Amino acid sequence: MASDVGASYQVARQPRRPARYWIARAVLYGVLILFALYVLVPFMWVVFTALKSNLEIAQDPLGLPPNWRFENLAQAWNQGKFSRYFINSVIVTVPIVMLVVSLSCLAGYGLARLKMPGRMLIFYFFLVGLMVPFTAIMIPLFYILRDIGVLGTYWAMILPQTAISLPFGIFFMRAFFSGLPYDLTDAAKIDGCNDFGVFRRVMLPLAGPAVAALVVFNFMGAWNAFLLPLIYLQSDKLRPVMTGMMFFTTRWGPDYSMSMAGTLIVMLPIMLVYLVFQRQFIQGLTAGAVRG
């Protein structure tokens, strides 16, 4: 009884928030809603267009489909040969993500936690990779890949895309590992762990959110890669989904229904990966922003 009275007294003593607080909150949520609509409206337009006929698109480009034509997706899948393109994308994307994440974690941990001479020079050397655009190296890289015998194979995309993605991955993971307390390292070494044991048993499990964010970033980058596979994977049997999508839309021309159906098919894997890693992705970005 006394606790209930005390709780009621505490509630009664809480000051009422001023009107400017509620105005600021309303403005904040209004801006967030506008940004959400800015993102969602184009996506919903793609979905609605993909599930209409061309006549329905011409009559009402922005409205809901009067008849939800899910057969458009099946037709685009079959006629666009997306099954082959999806397999190719998986074959190149999975190794790229695994290589970039594993190498970024190792290099980021070493540059952040290990006391070694010249580590900042090595770190700055990696950062130079963030400043070099792919268009500046694509022609010399073409001849290098040809000379080593991987041009026209899956490795012609896996190796360059991994190298291009590593600078950001190392920068991202180093920022995360730098923010972890050194007391954890000292405690693990007292228990008998060496440097690799500290990384594998202590630091890597704590870096789960950052690793998830890096997985999403690199999956999106590898899945959406266009210019690199267009130049180095010239065979139709090796094309991933983005280059396959270009040839698909070129073939169908002004058929907006089929073009949007193909676009929706290409977008779905990225959405699924983001939904799976959504919580870890946000935690990784937040942790990196605070600790970096």
XYZ file of C-alpha atoms in Angstrom:
292
model
C 0.000 0.000 0.000
C 2.792 2.361 0.931
C 4.662 1.533 -2.276
C 1.566 2.326 -4.336
C 1.233 5.678 -2.609
C 4.931 6.412 -3.178
C 4.682 5.533 -6.858
C 1.616 7.755 -7.250
C 3.470 10.568 -5.508
C 6.453 10.199 -7.832
C 4.163 10.276 -10.876
C 2.388 13.329 -9.550
C 5.711 15.125 -9.021
C 6.898 14.605 -12.616
C 6.888 17.975 -14.391
C 4.682 18.421 -17.412
C 6.584 18.701 -20.647
C 6.434 22.109 -22.339
C 4.635 22.594 -25.624
C 7.895 23.104 -27.524
C 8.882 19.521 -26.624
C 5.820 18.091 -28.334
C 6.277 20.426 -31.313
C 9.872 19.238 -31.716
C 8.758 15.618 -31.507
C 6.035 16.190 -34.095
C 8.534 17.823 -36.468
C 11.003 14.983 -35.936
C 8.473 12.261 -36.664
C 7.140 14.245 -39.610
C 10.621 14.382 -41.158
C 11.126 10.645 -40.527
C 7.786 9.868 -42.177
C 8.771 11.959 -45.212
C 12.061 10.081 -45.533
C 10.229 6.765 -45.179
C 7.827 7.746 -47.948
C 10.768 8.900 -50.070
C 12.187 5.381 -49.835
C 8.988 3.336 -49.933
C 7.049 5.083 -52.706
C 9.512 4.213 -55.533
C 9.724 0.640 -54.298
C 5.948 0.274 -54.158
C 5.723 1.786 -57.641
C 8.107 -0.904 -58.917
C 5.987 -3.614 -57.255
C 2.692 -2.263 -58.632
C 4.123 -1.818 -62.135
C 5.595 -5.321 -62.139
C 2.174 -6.796 -61.363
C 0.222 -4.905 -64.044
C -0.234 -5.309 -67.760
C 1.103 -2.648 -70.121
C -2.438 -1.416 -70.771
C -3.093 -1.019 -67.046
C 0.207 0.840 -66.658
C -0.766 3.279 -69.421
C -4.221 3.845 -67.915
C -3.068 4.356 -64.312
C 0.730 4.437 -63.859
C 0.661 5.098 -60.088
C -2.432 3.215 -58.982
C -2.869 -0.223 -57.477
C -3.040 -3.145 -59.924
C -6.688 -3.942 -60.712
C -5.601 -7.545 -61.249
C -2.491 -8.736 -59.448
C -0.591 -10.478 -62.252
C 1.957 -12.600 -60.397
C 2.451 -14.549 -63.599
C 4.551 -11.584 -64.796
C 7.262 -12.631 -62.348
C 7.229 -16.212 -63.597
C 7.335 -15.048 -67.218
C 10.248 -12.688 -66.530
C 12.081 -15.413 -64.608
C 11.781 -17.931 -67.430
C 12.283 -15.690 -70.444
C 15.028 -13.645 -68.807
C 17.063 -16.742 -67.832
C 17.289 -15.411 -64.275
C 17.792 -18.886 -62.858
C 21.221 -19.018 -64.555
C 22.021 -15.438 -63.590
C 21.083 -16.074 -59.957
C 23.376 -19.099 -59.777
C 26.212 -17.044 -61.219
C 25.611 -14.260 -58.718
C 25.628 -16.694 -55.819
C 28.837 -18.325 -57.093
C 30.678 -14.982 -57.115
C 28.943 -13.219 -54.209
C 29.434 -15.863 -51.516
C 33.251 -16.113 -51.941
C 33.545 -12.325 -52.143
C 31.625 -11.819 -48.900
C 33.528 -14.586 -47.104
C 36.935 -13.329 -48.250
C 36.243 -9.677 -47.507
C 34.722 -10.314 -44.067
C 37.406 -12.765 -42.930
C 40.345 -10.696 -44.199
C 38.835 -7.446 -42.913
C 38.340 -8.909 -39.438
C 41.916 -10.219 -39.297
C 43.503 -7.065 -40.678
C 41.249 -4.749 -38.693
C 42.044 -6.557 -35.454
C 45.783 -6.570 -36.163
C 45.875 -2.868 -37.035
C 43.753 -1.928 -34.025
C 45.110 -4.112 -31.225
C 48.585 -5.433 -32.057
C 51.586 -3.305 -31.235
C 53.773 -3.539 -34.302
C 56.034 -1.045 -36.060
C 54.564 0.711 -39.067
C 50.962 -0.316 -38.443
C 49.655 3.205 -39.092
C 51.603 3.332 -42.340
C 50.022 0.019 -43.352
C 46.590 1.344 -42.384
C 47.043 4.493 -44.486
C 48.241 2.323 -47.360
C 44.924 0.460 -47.238
C 43.006 3.728 -47.062
C 44.491 4.773 -50.404
C 42.288 2.073 -51.913
C 39.215 4.100 -50.921
C 40.412 6.988 -53.058
C 41.082 5.062 -56.292
C 37.965 4.655 -58.480
C 37.472 1.428 -60.374
C 37.344 3.269 -63.694
C 40.967 4.347 -63.172
C 42.250 0.775 -62.985
C 39.780 -1.234 -65.060
C 41.903 -1.247 -68.261
C 45.241 -2.231 -66.640
C 43.331 -4.775 -64.562
C 41.877 -6.264 -67.739
C 45.356 -7.055 -69.039
C 46.519 -8.365 -65.663
C 43.589 -10.769 -65.444
C 44.213 -11.849 -69.027
C 47.906 -12.472 -68.391
C 47.292 -14.604 -65.292
C 44.667 -16.639 -67.136
C 41.490 -15.845 -65.168
C 39.779 -13.487 -67.621
C 36.401 -14.896 -68.597
C 36.106 -16.986 -65.405
C 34.363 -16.405 -62.090
C 37.722 -15.478 -60.542
C 37.857 -12.448 -62.839
C 35.127 -10.936 -60.660
C 35.888 -12.548 -57.292
C 39.498 -11.336 -57.029
C 39.032 -7.682 -58.141
C 35.792 -7.196 -56.191
C 37.439 -8.567 -53.052
C 40.399 -6.222 -53.461
C 38.118 -3.235 -54.109
C 35.986 -3.972 -51.023
C 38.839 -4.659 -48.585
C 39.874 -1.036 -47.812
C 36.448 -0.103 -46.477
C 36.109 -3.416 -44.645
C 39.464 -2.972 -42.905
C 38.625 0.629 -42.019
C 35.236 -0.415 -40.626
C 36.488 -3.339 -38.539
C 39.505 -1.446 -37.233
C 37.183 1.276 -35.949
C 35.114 -1.349 -34.136
C 38.012 -3.264 -32.601
C 39.674 -0.020 -31.480
C 36.688 0.755 -29.268
C 36.678 -2.528 -27.354
C 38.184 -2.339 -23.830
C 41.739 -3.577 -23.373
C 40.776 -5.186 -20.065
C 39.205 -8.030 -22.046
C 42.492 -8.649 -23.847
C 44.459 -8.622 -20.598
C 42.025 -11.012 -18.917
C 42.159 -13.443 -21.851
C 45.964 -13.410 -21.895
C 46.051 -14.096 -18.145
C 43.880 -17.150 -18.846
C 46.497 -18.380 -21.346
C 45.250 -17.098 -24.730
C 47.706 -15.931 -27.349
C 46.918 -13.079 -29.736
C 44.980 -15.281 -32.153
C 43.129 -16.894 -29.252
C 42.085 -13.466 -27.979
C 40.828 -12.599 -31.451
C 38.940 -15.850 -32.005
C 37.522 -16.426 -28.527
C 36.914 -12.900 -27.236
C 36.997 -10.168 -29.856
C 35.334 -11.873 -32.802
C 32.179 -12.879 -30.848
C 31.850 -9.292 -29.624
C 32.160 -8.045 -33.202
C 29.021 -9.869 -34.349
C 27.004 -6.700 -35.124
C 29.894 -5.144 -37.056
C 30.444 -8.381 -38.994
C 26.734 -8.512 -39.863
C 26.842 -4.921 -41.122
C 29.913 -5.737 -43.207
C 28.166 -8.807 -44.648
C 25.213 -6.670 -45.752
C 27.449 -3.991 -47.278
C 29.529 -6.461 -49.249
C 26.581 -8.569 -50.323
C 24.920 -5.471 -51.746
C 28.142 -4.377 -53.440
C 28.837 -7.771 -55.019
C 25.216 -8.448 -55.973
C 24.781 -5.001 -57.568
C 28.165 -4.979 -59.332
C 27.629 -4.071 -62.962
C 30.662 -2.589 -64.706
C 33.170 -5.139 -63.410
C 31.317 -8.286 -64.598
C 30.310 -6.523 -67.802
C 33.984 -6.114 -68.721
C 35.558 -9.267 -67.278
C 32.717 -11.838 -67.564
C 31.752 -11.491 -71.192
C 30.179 -14.919 -71.645
C 26.422 -15.165 -71.212
C 26.952 -18.337 -69.163
C 28.869 -16.345 -66.523
C 26.765 -13.186 -66.278
C 25.402 -12.271 -62.824
C 21.969 -10.765 -62.323
C 22.821 -7.096 -62.910
C 24.409 -7.586 -66.321
C 21.728 -10.137 -67.140
C 19.132 -7.536 -66.182
C 20.651 -5.077 -68.662
C 20.346 -7.540 -71.550
C 16.855 -8.491 -70.381
C 15.575 -4.897 -70.431
C 17.284 -4.287 -73.774
C 15.485 -7.275 -75.227
C 12.041 -6.247 -73.942
C 12.448 -2.545 -74.716
C 9.323 -0.537 -73.832
C 7.600 -3.486 -72.118
C 7.520 -1.806 -68.688
C 5.679 -4.666 -67.054
C 8.395 -7.205 -67.866
C 11.197 -4.752 -67.110
C 9.803 -3.975 -63.666
C 9.159 -7.655 -62.993
C 12.826 -8.352 -63.710
C 13.839 -5.433 -61.491
C 11.734 -6.798 -58.649
C 13.309 -10.242 -59.022
C 16.795 -8.717 -58.781
C 15.861 -6.638 -55.719
C 14.344 -9.421 -53.632
C 17.588 -11.152 -52.477
C 19.029 -7.862 -51.203
C 15.842 -7.161 -49.282
C 15.850 -10.638 -47.751
C 19.488 -10.346 -46.648
C 18.809 -6.963 -45.077
C 15.712 -8.248 -43.263
C 17.661 -11.217 -41.876
C 20.533 -9.051 -40.605
C 18.492 -5.925 -39.876
C 19.001 -5.783 -36.110
C 22.687 -6.697 -36.241
C 23.200 -4.274 -39.131
C 21.810 -1.329 -37.162
C 23.744 -2.319 -34.042
C 26.961 -2.552 -36.060
C 26.482 0.878 -37.622
C 25.643 2.426 -34.264
C 28.630 0.814 -32.544
C 30.963 1.863 -35.327
C 29.675 5.432 -35.211
C 30.205 5.686 -31.445
C 33.534 3.899 -31.237
C 35.085 5.163 -34.460
